[in-house]
Structures are given as C-alpha cells and as structure tokens.
Amino acid sequence: MGTPDFAVPSLKKIIEKHSVKAVFTQPDRPKGRGKKLAMSPVKEVAIEHNIPVFQPEKLKNELDTIKMLQEMKPDFIIVVAFGQILPEDVLKAPRYACINLHASLLPRYRGAAPINWAIINGEKKAGVTTMLMEKGLDTGDMLQKFQTDVSEDMTFEELHDILKEEGAELLLKTMEDYAAGKITPIKQNDAESNYAPLLKKDTGKINWNDSADKIHNLVRGLYPAPSAYTNYNDSVMKIHSTKIVDMSTNKEPGLIEEVNNDGILVSTGKGKLLITAVQFPGKKLMSVKDYIKGNNIEKGIFLR
C-alpha cells in the first residue's frame, strides 16, 4: 500500500524477493496544466509487473474490498506513504504484521511531511523507521531504523532520494527479521514526539525578521516544491537556493543590499542571506546570474 515516488523503491525491492498479491494506491488524480487523470508512481510499477491494483477512495468504507483482502491471507501488509488510515479489520488481516515505513526517526516527526520539517527545523540527523501499524497516526511500536547526517546545505529533494532507497533496504530486512522472530518491537515515547503537518501554501512565505539560517533552512526544506517565496515589488519571487554569508548586519530586514553575479544579498533579522536561484511567475527556475542578464533586480528594494 503506497502512492508517491517515495514508495517506489520499496515496492520494487519487495517484488524482487517476494510474491506481491495486490497493490493498493490512491485513486488517479488530475495533474498538470491539462488536468488529465494521472496514475500514481506506485500504480505504474504495479502495472509493469502485472500486479492487481486497487484504488479505494476510502478503504474503511469498502467492505467488499476489505473482505477480499482478508481472504488473500497475506503474510504481510506493507505500507509506505499510502495516504489513508487503515481500519482495524485490515490491520488484523496479515499472518505476521502490518508494517509501515515512515520517513523519520520516530517518535520525532509523526505525520505527513517529516522530511520537509526535519530540514526546515534544522535537524542534523534524519532517517527512516519501520514500525508496527496501529490505529494512531505513526504511533505503533518501532522495529528498525536507518539514520543519516543532514548537511547544512542538503535539500528536501536530496534527503528524500537518500531515504527512499535506504528505506527500501531497511523494509526488506525488517520483513525477514520479523518473520524469523529476530526483532523485539520498542514502544514509542510519546513525550519525545512531535508532529510534521501537511505543507500549506503559506508555509513557504519568508519572514525576513527571521535569522539567515532559519530562512536558509526553509528554502532547502521546500526545494523543489512547493518552494519558499517572497514578494519583490508586486511579483511573487520563488527562492530555490540560498547561502548564509555572514551573521552581521545593521540594515532593516528584507533590504536588498547588493545584486551581482553571485546573487542577491539580503539583510535578515540576524545576518545576511545570498539568494542564488529564483523563479518569477511564468518563467523558469534560473540562477540569479542568468536572470539578471535580461531582467532587473534593484538594490535598495525591500522584499516583503
């Protein structure tokens, strides 16, 4: 059971080693400018391998589908970013367990956007956790973990791509070790938990009163999408890449201090930030060096 690109390596690894009887994924959704219905990345892989695909709008409401799933008598139900809460009848269906791969070091960052929020909050470590599923949201007993360092310039995209591959390996190992009785599940300490909510459009709105490092973390945590943004005059300027230049400034936050081939130097609540890649409405993502060849960014303007 899974939907986005993050779940694809896990499905492929399980197909290599085991017999997959069914794939559950979210219904096809409108995508792109033409709003044509598009299948999920997980569905594409399932079709390539001739695996039956089920796309319940809400699995808990589809009693015939749940009954069919129970009759399959699976050894495991594996869940990776499926996007639905599983009803109790489904949780009890497999011979061994329902196992979820979650993209955080639980109990930290339960919820929908753990990788984004780990970077936005400036975490130095991140990872994935396999866990037993229960009725709560990412609250089940932990099985195994993979941990990696997060560098100060690592983006969501880079960390996502590391964790989806390492997560697939961990999931396969967890299945084998659990079936062999080699894992003792560990309860999560709720007191250590926090929540990684869905990203909203205003999550990316930059507050220039924040410090340079906090804004830098926001930019890299939302790259490539939905992206951090600010207003330059009357235009929305998406900011895709930044560097922390130094931690001293006596200028008002949001002031463009310099514009050159290196980027746009902006004062913040603490320190200066160099914007190195931008995107304006109707235009492609461009380095500042390329953008200012044919467009003007004025020194002395305030970003809002």
PDB file of C-alpha atoms in Angstrom:
ATOM      1  CA  MET A   1       0.000   0.000   0.000  1.00  0.00           C
ATOM      2  CA  GLY A   2       1.639   3.208  -1.179  1.00  0.00           C
ATOM      3  CA  THR A   3       1.246   6.139  -3.528  1.00  0.00           C
ATOM      4  CA  PRO A   4       4.126   8.569  -4.268  1.00  0.00           C
ATOM      5  CA  ASP A   5       7.604   8.232  -5.715  1.00  0.00           C
ATOM      6  CA  PHE A   6       8.995   7.662  -2.188  1.00  0.00           C
ATOM      7  CA  ALA A   7       7.230   4.276  -2.094  1.00  0.00           C
ATOM      8  CA  VAL A   8       8.515   3.019  -5.464  1.00  0.00           C
ATOM      9  CA  PRO A   9      11.918   1.579  -4.407  1.00  0.00           C
ATOM     10  CA  SER A  10      10.228  -0.312  -1.569  1.00  0.00           C
ATOM     11  CA  LEU A  11       7.711  -1.924  -3.920  1.00  0.00           C
ATOM     12  CA  LYS A  12      10.443  -2.831  -6.423  1.00  0.00           C
ATOM     13  CA  LYS A  13      12.603  -4.440  -3.720  1.00  0.00           C
ATOM     14  CA  ILE A  14       9.686  -6.494  -2.380  1.00  0.00           C
ATOM     15  CA  ILE A  15       8.766  -7.625  -5.911  1.00  0.00           C
ATOM     16  CA  GLU A  16      12.368  -8.859  -6.372  1.00  0.00           C
ATOM     17  CA  LYS A  17      12.286 -11.020  -3.249  1.00  0.00           C
ATOM     18  CA  HIS A  18       8.642 -11.894  -2.577  1.00  0.00           C
ATOM     19  CA  SER A  19       5.273 -12.542  -4.204  1.00  0.00           C
ATOM     20  CA  VAL A  20       3.131  -9.397  -4.182  1.00  0.00           C
ATOM     21  CA  LYS A  21      -0.554 -10.364  -4.424  1.00  0.00           C
ATOM     22  CA  ALA A  22      -2.026  -6.860  -4.658  1.00  0.00           C
ATOM     23  CA  VAL A  23      -1.129  -3.189  -4.665  1.00  0.00           C
ATOM     24  CA  PHE A  24      -3.333  -0.547  -3.057  1.00  0.00           C
ATOM     25  CA  THR A  25      -2.821   3.081  -4.040  1.00  0.00           C
ATOM     26  CA  GLN A  26      -4.750   6.354  -4.117  1.00  0.00           C
ATOM     27  CA  PRO A  27      -7.229   6.973  -6.969  1.00  0.00           C
ATOM     28  CA  ASP A  28      -5.907   8.614 -10.148  1.00  0.00           C
ATOM     29  CA  ARG A  29      -5.838  12.404  -9.738  1.00  0.00           C
ATOM     30  CA  PRO A  30      -5.869  15.354 -12.185  1.00  0.00           C
ATOM     31  CA  LYS A  31      -2.325  16.547 -12.843  1.00  0.00           C
ATOM     32  CA  GLY A  32      -0.546  19.302 -14.781  1.00  0.00           C
ATOM     33  CA  ARG A  33      -1.992  22.184 -16.756  1.00  0.00           C
ATOM     34  CA  GLY A  34      -4.306  19.937 -18.766  1.00  0.00           C
ATOM     35  CA  LYS A  35      -5.662  18.385 -15.544  1.00  0.00           C
ATOM     36  CA  LYS A  36      -5.562  14.932 -17.124  1.00  0.00           C
ATOM     37  CA  LEU A  37      -6.021  11.998 -14.781  1.00  0.00           C
ATOM     38  CA  ALA A  38      -2.627  10.599 -13.809  1.00  0.00           C
ATOM     39  CA  MET A  39      -1.870   7.315 -12.077  1.00  0.00           C
ATOM     40  CA  SER A  40       0.377   7.244  -9.013  1.00  0.00           C
ATOM     41  CA  PRO A  41       4.051   6.202  -9.374  1.00  0.00           C
ATOM     42  CA  VAL A  42       3.243   3.057  -7.361  1.00  0.00           C
ATOM     43  CA  LYS A  43       0.407   2.102  -9.743  1.00  0.00           C
ATOM     44  CA  GLU A  44       2.760   2.434 -12.723  1.00  0.00           C
ATOM     45  CA  VAL A  45       5.173  -0.089 -11.191  1.00  0.00           C
ATOM     46  CA  ALA A  46       2.359  -2.484 -10.300  1.00  0.00           C
ATOM     47  CA  ILE A  47       1.021  -2.423 -13.868  1.00  0.00           C
ATOM     48  CA  GLU A  48       4.528  -3.057 -15.267  1.00  0.00           C
ATOM     49  CA  HIS A  49       4.668  -6.224 -13.148  1.00  0.00           C
ATOM     50  CA  ASN A  50       1.067  -7.324 -13.812  1.00  0.00           C
ATOM     51  CA  ILE A  51       0.079  -6.982 -10.159  1.00  0.00           C
ATOM     52  CA  PRO A  52      -3.646  -6.342  -9.443  1.00  0.00           C
ATOM     53  CA  VAL A  53      -4.232  -2.708  -8.393  1.00  0.00           C
ATOM     54  CA  PHE A  54      -6.936  -1.440  -6.035  1.00  0.00           C
ATOM     55  CA  GLN A  55      -7.673   2.274  -5.623  1.00  0.00           C
ATOM     56  CA  PRO A  56     -10.221   2.811  -2.851  1.00  0.00           C
ATOM     57  CA  GLU A  57     -11.297   6.399  -2.199  1.00  0.00           C
ATOM     58  CA  LYS A  58     -11.571   5.394   1.460  1.00  0.00           C
ATOM     59  CA  LEU A  59     -10.647   1.807   2.238  1.00  0.00           C
ATOM     60  CA  LYS A  60     -12.550   1.808   5.539  1.00  0.00           C
ATOM     61  CA  ASN A  61     -15.834   2.312   3.623  1.00  0.00           C
ATOM     62  CA  GLU A  62     -15.274  -0.521   1.123  1.00  0.00           C
ATOM     63  CA  LEU A  63     -16.323  -3.653   2.996  1.00  0.00           C
ATOM     64  CA  ASP A  64     -16.134  -5.946  -0.065  1.00  0.00           C
ATOM     65  CA  THR A  65     -12.543  -4.876  -0.681  1.00  0.00           C
ATOM     66  CA  ILE A  66     -11.631  -5.470   2.969  1.00  0.00           C
ATOM     67  CA  LYS A  67     -13.226  -8.948   2.824  1.00  0.00           C
ATOM     68  CA  MET A  68     -11.284  -9.760  -0.356  1.00  0.00           C
ATOM     69  CA  LEU A  69      -8.065  -8.594   1.321  1.00  0.00           C
ATOM     70  CA  GLN A  70      -8.732 -10.837   4.317  1.00  0.00           C
ATOM     71  CA  GLU A  71      -9.352 -13.807   2.012  1.00  0.00           C
ATOM     72  CA  MET A  72      -5.936 -13.280   0.398  1.00  0.00           C
ATOM     73  CA  LYS A  73      -4.380 -14.218   3.780  1.00  0.00           C
ATOM     74  CA  PRO A  74      -1.207 -12.198   3.198  1.00  0.00           C
ATOM     75  CA  ASP A  75       1.904 -12.771   5.329  1.00  0.00           C
ATOM     76  CA  PHE A  76       2.460  -9.004   5.481  1.00  0.00           C
ATOM     77  CA  ILE A  77       0.701  -5.792   4.558  1.00  0.00           C
ATOM     78  CA  ILE A  78       3.413  -3.225   3.828  1.00  0.00           C
ATOM     79  CA  VAL A  79       2.529   0.472   3.912  1.00  0.00           C
ATOM     80  CA  VAL A  80       4.736   3.269   2.544  1.00  0.00           C
ATOM     81  CA  ALA A  81       3.139   6.724   2.231  1.00  0.00           C
ATOM     82  CA  PHE A  82      -0.261   5.300   1.271  1.00  0.00           C
ATOM     83  CA  GLY A  83      -2.181   8.347   2.473  1.00  0.00           C
ATOM     84  CA  GLN A  84      -5.043   6.605   4.287  1.00  0.00           C
ATOM     85  CA  ILE A  85      -5.653   5.385   7.839  1.00  0.00           C
ATOM     86  CA  LEU A  86      -6.206   1.611   7.816  1.00  0.00           C
ATOM     87  CA  PRO A  87      -9.286   0.172   9.556  1.00  0.00           C
ATOM     88  CA  GLU A  88      -8.801  -2.410  12.304  1.00  0.00           C
ATOM     89  CA  ASP A  89     -10.055  -5.280  10.118  1.00  0.00           C
ATOM     90  CA  VAL A  90      -7.190  -4.587   7.705  1.00  0.00           C
ATOM     91  CA  LEU A  91      -4.603  -4.256  10.484  1.00  0.00           C
ATOM     92  CA  LYS A  92      -5.579  -7.752  11.702  1.00  0.00           C
ATOM     93  CA  ALA A  93      -5.552  -9.371   8.237  1.00  0.00           C
ATOM     94  CA  PRO A  94      -1.902 -10.438   7.750  1.00  0.00           C
ATOM     95  CA  ARG A  95      -0.318 -13.558   9.226  1.00  0.00           C
ATOM     96  CA  TYR A  96       2.659 -11.639  10.624  1.00  0.00           C
ATOM     97  CA  ALA A  97       2.011  -7.898  10.701  1.00  0.00           C
ATOM     98  CA  CYS A  98       1.106  -4.628   9.042  1.00  0.00           C
ATOM     99  CA  ILE A  99       4.454  -2.843   8.750  1.00  0.00           C
ATOM    100  CA  ASN A 100       4.836   0.822   7.898  1.00  0.00           C
ATOM    101  CA  LEU A 101       7.957   2.569   6.642  1.00  0.00           C
ATOM    102  CA  HIS A 102       7.945   6.142   7.984  1.00  0.00           C
ATOM    103  CA  ALA A 103      10.415   8.790   6.816  1.00  0.00           C
ATOM    104  CA  SER A 104      11.631   9.987  10.208  1.00  0.00           C
ATOM    105  CA  LEU A 105      13.450   8.842  13.309  1.00  0.00           C
ATOM    106  CA  LEU A 106      10.322   8.101  15.321  1.00  0.00           C
ATOM    107  CA  PRO A 107       8.875   9.231  17.659  1.00  0.00           C
ATOM    108  CA  ARG A 108      10.047  12.531  16.112  1.00  0.00           C
ATOM    109  CA  TYR A 109       8.133  13.919  13.112  1.00  0.00           C
ATOM    110  CA  ARG A 110       4.987  11.845  13.047  1.00  0.00           C
ATOM    111  CA  GLY A 111       2.665  12.959  10.259  1.00  0.00           C
ATOM    112  CA  ALA A 112       2.510  13.828   6.585  1.00  0.00           C
ATOM    113  CA  ALA A 113       5.699  15.791   5.793  1.00  0.00           C
ATOM    114  CA  PRO A 114       8.524  14.501   8.029  1.00  0.00           C
ATOM    115  CA  ILE A 115      11.428  15.078   5.619  1.00  0.00           C
ATOM    116  CA  ASN A 116      10.445  18.688   4.897  1.00  0.00           C
ATOM    117  CA  TRP A 117      10.022  19.587   8.554  1.00  0.00           C
ATOM    118  CA  ALA A 118      13.263  17.913   9.657  1.00  0.00           C
ATOM    119  CA  ILE A 119      15.155  20.217   7.282  1.00  0.00           C
ATOM    120  CA  ILE A 120      13.022  23.305   7.990  1.00  0.00           C
ATOM    121  CA  ASN A 121      13.758  22.816  11.705  1.00  0.00           C
ATOM    122  CA  GLY A 122      17.494  22.486  11.062  1.00  0.00           C
ATOM    123  CA  GLU A 123      17.907  18.874  12.190  1.00  0.00           C
ATOM    124  CA  LYS A 124      21.441  17.474  11.857  1.00  0.00           C
ATOM    125  CA  LYS A 125      20.229  13.841  11.725  1.00  0.00           C
ATOM    126  CA  ALA A 126      17.326  12.250   9.864  1.00  0.00           C
ATOM    127  CA  GLY A 127      16.266   8.772   8.862  1.00  0.00           C
ATOM    128  CA  VAL A 128      13.546   6.191   8.414  1.00  0.00           C
ATOM    129  CA  THR A 129      11.794   3.868  10.865  1.00  0.00           C
ATOM    130  CA  THR A 130       9.913   0.638  10.292  1.00  0.00           C
ATOM    131  CA  MET A 131       7.032   0.175  12.720  1.00  0.00           C
ATOM    132  CA  LEU A 132       4.036  -1.986  13.509  1.00  0.00           C
ATOM    133  CA  MET A 133       0.826  -0.274  12.480  1.00  0.00           C
ATOM    134  CA  GLU A 134      -1.982   0.562  14.883  1.00  0.00           C
ATOM    135  CA  LYS A 135      -4.981   2.896  14.875  1.00  0.00           C
ATOM    136  CA  GLY A 136      -2.992   6.028  15.832  1.00  0.00           C
ATOM    137  CA  LEU A 137      -1.027   8.206  13.409  1.00  0.00           C
ATOM    138  CA  ASP A 138       2.556   6.864  13.297  1.00  0.00           C
ATOM    139  CA  THR A 139       2.325   5.747  16.928  1.00  0.00           C
ATOM    140  CA  GLY A 140       2.986   1.988  16.573  1.00  0.00           C
ATOM    141  CA  ASP A 141       5.873   0.056  18.105  1.00  0.00           C
ATOM    142  CA  MET A 142       9.203   0.665  16.357  1.00  0.00           C
ATOM    143  CA  LEU A 143      11.077  -2.191  14.666  1.00  0.00           C
ATOM    144  CA  GLN A 144      14.267  -0.964  12.951  1.00  0.00           C
ATOM    145  CA  LYS A 145      15.882   2.351  11.927  1.00  0.00           C
ATOM    146  CA  PHE A 146      18.305   3.866   9.436  1.00  0.00           C
ATOM    147  CA  GLN A 147      19.969   7.186  10.304  1.00  0.00           C
ATOM    148  CA  THR A 148      21.980   9.638   8.192  1.00  0.00           C
ATOM    149  CA  ASP A 149      23.640  13.027   8.662  1.00  0.00           C
ATOM    150  CA  VAL A 150      21.942  16.122   7.230  1.00  0.00           C
ATOM    151  CA  SER A 151      24.441  18.680   5.945  1.00  0.00           C
ATOM    152  CA  GLU A 152      23.700  22.401   6.271  1.00  0.00           C
ATOM    153  CA  ASP A 153      23.001  22.719   2.524  1.00  0.00           C
ATOM    154  CA  MET A 154      21.128  19.446   1.934  1.00  0.00           C
ATOM    155  CA  THR A 155      17.717  19.976   0.314  1.00  0.00           C
ATOM    156  CA  PHE A 156      14.445  18.098   0.749  1.00  0.00           C
ATOM    157  CA  GLU A 157      14.982  16.519  -2.670  1.00  0.00           C
ATOM    158  CA  GLU A 158      18.436  15.195  -1.758  1.00  0.00           C
ATOM    159  CA  LEU A 159      17.377  13.784   1.611  1.00  0.00           C
ATOM    160  CA  HIS A 160      14.163  12.324   0.126  1.00  0.00           C
ATOM    161  CA  ASP A 161      16.169  10.426  -2.506  1.00  0.00           C
ATOM    162  CA  ILE A 162      18.579   9.006   0.097  1.00  0.00           C
ATOM    163  CA  LEU A 163      15.798   7.906   2.433  1.00  0.00           C
ATOM    164  CA  LYS A 164      13.590   6.287  -0.217  1.00  0.00           C
ATOM    165  CA  GLU A 165      16.449   3.959  -1.268  1.00  0.00           C
ATOM    166  CA  GLU A 166      17.742   3.242   2.245  1.00  0.00           C
ATOM    167  CA  GLY A 167      14.153   2.796   3.423  1.00  0.00           C
ATOM    168  CA  ALA A 168      13.538   0.103   0.824  1.00  0.00           C
ATOM    169  CA  GLU A 169      16.583  -1.854   2.042  1.00  0.00           C
ATOM    170  CA  LEU A 170      15.522  -1.442   5.675  1.00  0.00           C
ATOM    171  CA  LEU A 171      11.977  -2.588   4.900  1.00  0.00           C
ATOM    172  CA  LEU A 172      13.172  -5.788   3.271  1.00  0.00           C
ATOM    173  CA  LYS A 173      15.461  -6.543   6.234  1.00  0.00           C
ATOM    174  CA  THR A 174      12.655  -5.787   8.699  1.00  0.00           C
ATOM    175  CA  MET A 175      10.264  -8.191   6.965  1.00  0.00           C
ATOM    176  CA  GLU A 176      12.811 -11.006   7.013  1.00  0.00           C
ATOM    177  CA  ASP A 177      13.961 -10.385  10.605  1.00  0.00           C
ATOM    178  CA  TYR A 178      10.391 -10.032  11.900  1.00  0.00           C
ATOM    179  CA  ALA A 179       9.245 -13.269  10.251  1.00  0.00           C
ATOM    180  CA  ALA A 180      12.287 -15.004  11.763  1.00  0.00           C
ATOM    181  CA  GLY A 181      11.463 -13.692  15.253  1.00  0.00           C
ATOM    182  CA  LYS A 182      14.647 -11.609  15.452  1.00  0.00           C
ATOM    183  CA  ILE A 183      13.016  -8.257  16.328  1.00  0.00           C
ATOM    184  CA  THR A 184      11.701  -7.058  19.682  1.00  0.00           C
ATOM    185  CA  PRO A 185       9.295  -4.158  18.997  1.00  0.00           C
ATOM    186  CA  ILE A 186      10.022  -0.994  21.014  1.00  0.00           C
ATOM    187  CA  LYS A 187       7.247   1.276  22.270  1.00  0.00           C
ATOM    188  CA  GLN A 188       7.451   4.934  21.265  1.00  0.00           C
ATOM    189  CA  ASN A 189       7.924   7.534  23.984  1.00  0.00           C
ATOM    190  CA  ASP A 190       5.073   9.975  23.314  1.00  0.00           C
ATOM    191  CA  ALA A 191       6.839  12.652  25.388  1.00  0.00           C
ATOM    192  CA  GLU A 192       9.615  12.771  22.742  1.00  0.00           C
ATOM    193  CA  SER A 193       7.222  13.028  19.794  1.00  0.00           C
ATOM    194  CA  ASN A 194       6.394  15.996  17.588  1.00  0.00           C
ATOM    195  CA  TYR A 195       4.227  16.445  14.514  1.00  0.00           C
ATOM    196  CA  ALA A 196       5.081  17.132  10.858  1.00  0.00           C
ATOM    197  CA  PRO A 197       1.853  18.544   9.393  1.00  0.00           C
ATOM    198  CA  LEU A 198       0.901  18.803   5.729  1.00  0.00           C
ATOM    199  CA  LEU A 199       2.584  21.704   3.961  1.00  0.00           C
ATOM    200  CA  LYS A 200       0.355  24.665   3.147  1.00  0.00           C
ATOM    201  CA  LYS A 201       0.986  27.446   0.662  1.00  0.00           C
ATOM    202  CA  ASP A 202       1.812  29.931   3.412  1.00  0.00           C
ATOM    203  CA  THR A 203       4.381  27.536   4.913  1.00  0.00           C
ATOM    204  CA  GLY A 204       6.787  28.893   2.290  1.00  0.00           C
ATOM    205  CA  LYS A 205       6.198  32.599   2.985  1.00  0.00           C
ATOM    206  CA  ILE A 206       9.524  34.083   4.135  1.00  0.00           C
ATOM    207  CA  ASN A 207       9.600  36.317   7.198  1.00  0.00           C
ATOM    208  CA  TRP A 208      12.715  38.458   6.769  1.00  0.00           C
ATOM    209  CA  ASN A 209      12.756  39.190  10.510  1.00  0.00           C
ATOM    210  CA  ASP A 210      13.850  35.573  10.969  1.00  0.00           C
ATOM    211  CA  SER A 211      17.558  34.764  11.066  1.00  0.00           C
ATOM    212  CA  ALA A 212      19.511  33.978   7.896  1.00  0.00           C
ATOM    213  CA  ASP A 213      19.981  30.354   8.926  1.00  0.00           C
ATOM    214  CA  LYS A 214      16.254  29.863   9.660  1.00  0.00           C
ATOM    215  CA  ILE A 215      15.313  31.254   6.223  1.00  0.00           C
ATOM    216  CA  HIS A 216      18.027  29.121   4.580  1.00  0.00           C
ATOM    217  CA  ASN A 217      16.540  26.020   6.260  1.00  0.00           C
ATOM    218  CA  LEU A 218      13.058  26.946   4.991  1.00  0.00           C
ATOM    219  CA  VAL A 219      14.331  27.350   1.415  1.00  0.00           C
ATOM    220  CA  ARG A 220      16.118  23.990   1.319  1.00  0.00           C
ATOM    221  CA  GLY A 221      13.293  22.212   3.177  1.00  0.00           C
ATOM    222  CA  LEU A 222      10.802  23.258   0.474  1.00  0.00           C
ATOM    223  CA  TYR A 223      13.013  22.648  -2.577  1.00  0.00           C
ATOM    224  CA  PRO A 224      11.977  21.884  -5.299  1.00  0.00           C
ATOM    225  CA  ALA A 225       8.303  22.199  -4.290  1.00  0.00           C
ATOM    226  CA  PRO A 226       6.229  23.878  -3.011  1.00  0.00           C
ATOM    227  CA  SER A 227       9.189  26.294  -2.542  1.00  0.00           C
ATOM    228  CA  ALA A 228       9.845  29.281  -0.303  1.00  0.00           C
ATOM    229  CA  TYR A 229       8.764  32.661  -1.644  1.00  0.00           C
ATOM    230  CA  THR A 230       8.696  36.413  -1.038  1.00  0.00           C
ATOM    231  CA  ASN A 231       7.360  39.498  -2.814  1.00  0.00           C
ATOM    232  CA  TYR A 232       9.630  41.635  -4.985  1.00  0.00           C
ATOM    233  CA  ASN A 233       7.604  44.775  -5.728  1.00  0.00           C
ATOM    234  CA  ASP A 234       4.284  43.304  -6.955  1.00  0.00           C
ATOM    235  CA  SER A 235       5.663  39.945  -8.110  1.00  0.00           C
ATOM    236  CA  VAL A 236       5.945  36.684  -6.221  1.00  0.00           C
ATOM    237  CA  MET A 237       9.576  35.609  -6.252  1.00  0.00           C
ATOM    238  CA  LYS A 238      10.148  31.930  -5.506  1.00  0.00           C
ATOM    239  CA  ILE A 239      13.526  31.345  -3.886  1.00  0.00           C
ATOM    240  CA  HIS A 240      15.124  27.988  -4.659  1.00  0.00           C
ATOM    241  CA  SER A 241      18.682  28.316  -3.399  1.00  0.00           C
ATOM    242  CA  THR A 242      20.470  30.421  -0.783  1.00  0.00           C
ATOM    243  CA  LYS A 243      23.750  30.742   1.110  1.00  0.00           C
ATOM    244  CA  ILE A 244      24.384  32.188   4.566  1.00  0.00           C
ATOM    245  CA  VAL A 245      27.033  34.864   4.007  1.00  0.00           C
ATOM    246  CA  ASP A 246      27.800  36.159   7.497  1.00  0.00           C
ATOM    247  CA  MET A 247      26.000  36.842  10.731  1.00  0.00           C
ATOM    248  CA  SER A 248      26.400  40.620  10.976  1.00  0.00           C
ATOM    249  CA  THR A 249      24.101  43.276   9.541  1.00  0.00           C
ATOM    250  CA  ASN A 250      22.744  46.591  10.791  1.00  0.00           C
ATOM    251  CA  LYS A 251      20.274  47.041   7.929  1.00  0.00           C
ATOM    252  CA  GLU A 252      16.497  46.616   8.138  1.00  0.00           C
ATOM    253  CA  PRO A 253      15.366  43.005   7.448  1.00  0.00           C
ATOM    254  CA  GLY A 254      14.365  42.331   3.830  1.00  0.00           C
ATOM    255  CA  LEU A 255      16.587  45.029   2.294  1.00  0.00           C
ATOM    256  CA  ILE A 256      18.383  44.083  -0.936  1.00  0.00           C
ATOM    257  CA  GLU A 257      21.934  45.237  -0.184  1.00  0.00           C
ATOM    258  CA  GLU A 258      23.705  44.047  -3.333  1.00  0.00           C
ATOM    259  CA  VAL A 259      22.867  42.405  -6.684  1.00  0.00           C
ATOM    260  CA  ASN A 260      25.614  40.789  -8.769  1.00  0.00           C
ATOM    261  CA  ASN A 261      26.539  37.520 -10.492  1.00  0.00           C
ATOM    262  CA  ASP A 262      26.977  35.834  -7.093  1.00  0.00           C
ATOM    263  CA  GLY A 263      23.350  36.519  -6.185  1.00  0.00           C
ATOM    264  CA  ILE A 264      21.014  38.874  -4.331  1.00  0.00           C
ATOM    265  CA  LEU A 265      22.356  39.845  -0.898  1.00  0.00           C
ATOM    266  CA  VAL A 266      19.519  40.461   1.587  1.00  0.00           C
ATOM    267  CA  SER A 267      19.598  41.551   5.225  1.00  0.00           C
ATOM    268  CA  THR A 268      17.628  39.441   7.709  1.00  0.00           C
ATOM    269  CA  GLY A 269      16.734  39.618  11.401  1.00  0.00           C
ATOM    270  CA  LYS A 270      20.149  38.106  12.113  1.00  0.00           C
ATOM    271  CA  GLY A 271      22.794  38.023   9.403  1.00  0.00           C
ATOM    272  CA  LYS A 272      22.735  38.239   5.617  1.00  0.00           C
ATOM    273  CA  LEU A 273      21.436  35.789   3.065  1.00  0.00           C
ATOM    274  CA  LEU A 274      22.622  35.391  -0.510  1.00  0.00           C
ATOM    275  CA  ILE A 275      19.823  34.302  -2.873  1.00  0.00           C
ATOM    276  CA  THR A 276      21.383  32.327  -5.736  1.00  0.00           C
ATOM    277  CA  ALA A 277      18.399  30.890  -7.680  1.00  0.00           C
ATOM    278  CA  VAL A 278      14.951  32.388  -8.269  1.00  0.00           C
ATOM    279  CA  GLN A 279      11.764  31.877 -10.256  1.00  0.00           C
ATOM    280  CA  PHE A 280       9.226  34.529 -11.247  1.00  0.00           C
ATOM    281  CA  PRO A 281       5.660  33.847 -12.477  1.00  0.00           C
ATOM    282  CA  GLY A 282       5.629  32.369 -15.990  1.00  0.00           C
ATOM    283  CA  LYS A 283       9.404  31.927 -16.037  1.00  0.00           C
ATOM    284  CA  LYS A 284      11.751  29.008 -15.465  1.00  0.00           C
ATOM    285  CA  LEU A 285      13.897  28.487 -12.401  1.00  0.00           C
ATOM    286  CA  MET A 286      17.130  30.395 -13.061  1.00  0.00           C
ATOM    287  CA  SER A 287      20.349  31.253 -11.301  1.00  0.00           C
ATOM    288  CA  VAL A 288      20.454  34.916 -10.306  1.00  0.00           C
ATOM    289  CA  LYS A 289      23.492  35.271 -12.580  1.00  0.00           C
ATOM    290  CA  ASP A 290      21.384  34.212 -15.587  1.00  0.00           C
ATOM    291  CA  TYR A 291      18.235  36.051 -14.502  1.00  0.00           C
ATOM    292  CA  ILE A 292      19.885  39.481 -14.261  1.00  0.00           C
ATOM    293  CA  LYS A 293      21.261  39.193 -17.813  1.00  0.00           C
ATOM    294  CA  GLY A 294      17.813  40.089 -19.138  1.00  0.00           C
ATOM    295  CA  ASN A 295      15.939  41.320 -16.059  1.00  0.00           C
ATOM    296  CA  ASN A 296      16.465  43.959 -13.421  1.00  0.00           C
ATOM    297  CA  ILE A 297      16.660  43.351  -9.676  1.00  0.00           C
ATOM    298  CA  GLU A 298      17.131  46.670  -7.895  1.00  0.00           C
ATOM    299  CA  LYS A 299      19.418  47.240  -4.935  1.00  0.00           C
ATOM    300  CA  GLY A 300      17.620  49.126  -2.141  1.00  0.00           C
ATOM    301  CA  ILE A 301      14.208  47.454  -2.636  1.00  0.00           C
ATOM    302  CA  PHE A 302      12.646  45.652   0.323  1.00  0.00           C
ATOM    303  CA  LEU A 303      11.479  42.063  -0.075  1.00  0.00           C
ATOM    304  CA  ARG A 304       8.156  41.553   1.709  1.00  0.00           C
TER     305      ARG A 304
END
